[in-house]
mmCIF file of C-alpha atoms in Angstrom:
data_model
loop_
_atom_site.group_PDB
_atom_site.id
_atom_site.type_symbol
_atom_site.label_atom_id
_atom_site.label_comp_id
_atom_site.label_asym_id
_atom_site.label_seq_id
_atom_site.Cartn_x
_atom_site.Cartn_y
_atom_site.Cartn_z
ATOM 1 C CA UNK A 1 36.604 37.087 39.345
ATOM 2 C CA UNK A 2 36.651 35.745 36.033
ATOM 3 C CA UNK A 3 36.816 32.067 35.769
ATOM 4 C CA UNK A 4 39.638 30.183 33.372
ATOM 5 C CA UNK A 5 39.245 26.735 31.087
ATOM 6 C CA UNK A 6 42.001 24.529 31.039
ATOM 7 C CA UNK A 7 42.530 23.567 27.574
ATOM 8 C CA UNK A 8 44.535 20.447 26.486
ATOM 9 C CA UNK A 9 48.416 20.924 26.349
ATOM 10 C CA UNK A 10 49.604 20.029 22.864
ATOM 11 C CA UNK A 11 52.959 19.515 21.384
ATOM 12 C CA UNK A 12 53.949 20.547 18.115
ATOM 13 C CA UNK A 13 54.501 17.646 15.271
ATOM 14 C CA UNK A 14 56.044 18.563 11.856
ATOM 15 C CA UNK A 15 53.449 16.690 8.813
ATOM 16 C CA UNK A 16 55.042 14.306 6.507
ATOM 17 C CA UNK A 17 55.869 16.376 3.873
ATOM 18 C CA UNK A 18 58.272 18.564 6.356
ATOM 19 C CA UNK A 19 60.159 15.201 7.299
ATOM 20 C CA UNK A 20 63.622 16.332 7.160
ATOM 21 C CA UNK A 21 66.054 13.265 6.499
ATOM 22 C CA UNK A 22 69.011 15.234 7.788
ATOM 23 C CA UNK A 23 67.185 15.593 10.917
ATOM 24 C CA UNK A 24 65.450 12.297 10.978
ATOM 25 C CA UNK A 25 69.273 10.792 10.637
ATOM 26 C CA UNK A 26 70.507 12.909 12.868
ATOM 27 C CA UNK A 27 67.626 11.746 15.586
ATOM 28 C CA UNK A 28 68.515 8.277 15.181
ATOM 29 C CA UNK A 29 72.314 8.254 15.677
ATOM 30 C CA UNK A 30 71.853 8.123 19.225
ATOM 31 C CA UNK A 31 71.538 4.693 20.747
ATOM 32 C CA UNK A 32 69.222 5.951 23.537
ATOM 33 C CA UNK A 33 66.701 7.513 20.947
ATOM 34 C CA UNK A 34 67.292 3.868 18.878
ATOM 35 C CA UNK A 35 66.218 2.208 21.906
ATOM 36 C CA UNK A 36 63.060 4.322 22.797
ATOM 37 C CA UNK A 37 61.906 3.579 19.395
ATOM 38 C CA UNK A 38 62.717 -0.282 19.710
ATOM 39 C CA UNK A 39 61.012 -0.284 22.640
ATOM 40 C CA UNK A 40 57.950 1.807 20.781
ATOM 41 C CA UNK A 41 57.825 -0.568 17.861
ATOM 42 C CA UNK A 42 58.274 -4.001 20.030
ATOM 43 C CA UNK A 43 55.346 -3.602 21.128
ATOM 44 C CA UNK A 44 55.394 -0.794 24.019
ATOM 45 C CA UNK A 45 53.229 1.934 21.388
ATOM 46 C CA UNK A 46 51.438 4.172 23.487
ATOM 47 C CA UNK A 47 53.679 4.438 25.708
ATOM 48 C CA UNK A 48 54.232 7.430 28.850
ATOM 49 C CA UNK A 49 57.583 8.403 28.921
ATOM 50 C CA UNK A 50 58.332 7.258 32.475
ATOM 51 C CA UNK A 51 58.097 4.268 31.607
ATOM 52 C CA UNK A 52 61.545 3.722 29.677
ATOM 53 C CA UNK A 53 64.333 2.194 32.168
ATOM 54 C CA UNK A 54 66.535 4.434 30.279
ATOM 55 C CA UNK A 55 70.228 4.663 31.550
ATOM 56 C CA UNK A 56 70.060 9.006 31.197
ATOM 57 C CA UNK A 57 68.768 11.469 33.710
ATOM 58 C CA UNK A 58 64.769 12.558 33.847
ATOM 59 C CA UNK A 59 65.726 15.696 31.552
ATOM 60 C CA UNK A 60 68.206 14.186 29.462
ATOM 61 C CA UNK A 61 65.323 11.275 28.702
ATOM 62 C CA UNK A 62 63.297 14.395 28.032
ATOM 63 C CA UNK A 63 65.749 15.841 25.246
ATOM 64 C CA UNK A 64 65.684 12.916 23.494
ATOM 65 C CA UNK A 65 61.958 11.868 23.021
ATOM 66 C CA UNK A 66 61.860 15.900 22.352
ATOM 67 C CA UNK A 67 64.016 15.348 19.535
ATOM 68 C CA UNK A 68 62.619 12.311 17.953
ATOM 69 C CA UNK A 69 58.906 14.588 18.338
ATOM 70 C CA UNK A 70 60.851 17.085 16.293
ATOM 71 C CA UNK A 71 62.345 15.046 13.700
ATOM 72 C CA UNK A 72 59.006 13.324 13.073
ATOM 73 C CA UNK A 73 59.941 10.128 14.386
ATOM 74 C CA UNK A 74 57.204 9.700 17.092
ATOM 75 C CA UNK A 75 53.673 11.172 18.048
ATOM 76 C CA UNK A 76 53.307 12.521 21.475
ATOM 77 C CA UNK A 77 50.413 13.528 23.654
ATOM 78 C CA UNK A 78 49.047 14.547 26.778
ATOM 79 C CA UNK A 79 46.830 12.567 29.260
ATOM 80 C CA UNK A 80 46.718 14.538 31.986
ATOM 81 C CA UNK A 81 50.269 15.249 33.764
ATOM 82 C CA UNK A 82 51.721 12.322 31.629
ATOM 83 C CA UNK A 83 52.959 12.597 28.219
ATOM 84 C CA UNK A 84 52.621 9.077 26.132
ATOM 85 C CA UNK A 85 54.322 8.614 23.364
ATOM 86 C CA UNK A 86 53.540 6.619 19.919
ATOM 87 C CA UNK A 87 56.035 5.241 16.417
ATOM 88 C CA UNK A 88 54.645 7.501 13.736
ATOM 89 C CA UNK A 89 56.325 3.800 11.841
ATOM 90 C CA UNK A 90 53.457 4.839 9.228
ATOM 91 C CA UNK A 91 54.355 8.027 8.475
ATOM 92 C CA UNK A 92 58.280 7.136 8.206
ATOM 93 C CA UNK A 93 57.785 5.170 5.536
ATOM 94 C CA UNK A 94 55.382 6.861 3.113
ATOM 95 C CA UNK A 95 58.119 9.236 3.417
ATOM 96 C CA UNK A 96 61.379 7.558 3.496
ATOM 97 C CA UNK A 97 60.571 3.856 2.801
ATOM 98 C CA UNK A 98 62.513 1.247 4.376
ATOM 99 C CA UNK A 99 64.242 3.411 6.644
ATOM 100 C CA UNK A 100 63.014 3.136 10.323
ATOM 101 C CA UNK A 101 62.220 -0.974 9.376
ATOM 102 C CA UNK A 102 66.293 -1.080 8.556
ATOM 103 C CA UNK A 103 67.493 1.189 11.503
ATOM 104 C CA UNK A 104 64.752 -1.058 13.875
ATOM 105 C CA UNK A 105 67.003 -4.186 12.745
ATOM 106 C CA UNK A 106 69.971 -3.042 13.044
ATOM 107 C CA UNK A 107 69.050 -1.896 16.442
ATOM 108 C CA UNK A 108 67.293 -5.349 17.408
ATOM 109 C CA UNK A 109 70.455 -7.077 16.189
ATOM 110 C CA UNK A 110 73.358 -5.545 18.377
ATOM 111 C CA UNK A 111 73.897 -7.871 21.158
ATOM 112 C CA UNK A 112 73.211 -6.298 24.428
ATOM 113 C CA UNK A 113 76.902 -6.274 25.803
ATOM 114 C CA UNK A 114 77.362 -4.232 22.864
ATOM 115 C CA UNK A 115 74.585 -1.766 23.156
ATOM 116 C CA UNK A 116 75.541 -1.193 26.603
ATOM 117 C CA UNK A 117 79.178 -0.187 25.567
ATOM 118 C CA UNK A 118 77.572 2.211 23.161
ATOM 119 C CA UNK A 119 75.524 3.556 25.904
ATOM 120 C CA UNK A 120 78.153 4.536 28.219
ATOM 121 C CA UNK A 121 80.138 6.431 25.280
ATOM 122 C CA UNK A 122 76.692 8.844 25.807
#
């Protein structure tokens, strides 16, 4: 019986140059996407994706830091069974400067009574 090698799971991550803005903007109208990446740049990089108290079920939470992989928005990787998760801030804005840092405040400013209305319209 031949014997198999695990190899490491990756996901797939678009480069900077295929940034899409339509897609990036599209990624962060969501307010539970805007929080995962408040949560990412506040300090919470590196991140697994269990982690977030989101307010959304397991798969739902797993559409949405699929989509913000997708649009560029964060880095993800495997470590073991987990996935962690990382800002690709860097990235963001060698390609569309000032963007994320201005989405980031807006996000950080909306008082939490407020953000939780927005959530519930999800």
């Amino acid at each position: 019986m031949a014997r198999t090698t695990k190899t490491a799971r990756t996901l797939e991550h678009p480069e900077v140059a295929d940034f899409n803005l339509d897609t990036v903007m599209s990624a962060l109208a969501d307010p539970i996407r805007r929080q995962i990446l408040t949560q990412l740049a506040d300090g919470h990089d590196d991140q697994s994706c269990i982690a977030f108290d989101l307010p959304v079920s397991k798969s739902t939470s797993t559409h949405h830091f699929r989509v913000l992989r997708e649009a560029g928005l964060i880095h993800q990787r495997y470590e073991g069974t987990s996935i962690f998760s990382t800002l690709r801030d860097e990235e963001m804005e060698s390609r569309f400067p000032g963007l994320l840092v201005a989405v980031l405040n807006a996000q950080r400013a909306v008082a939490p009574e407020k953000f939780e209305t927005a959530l519930k319209g999800v």
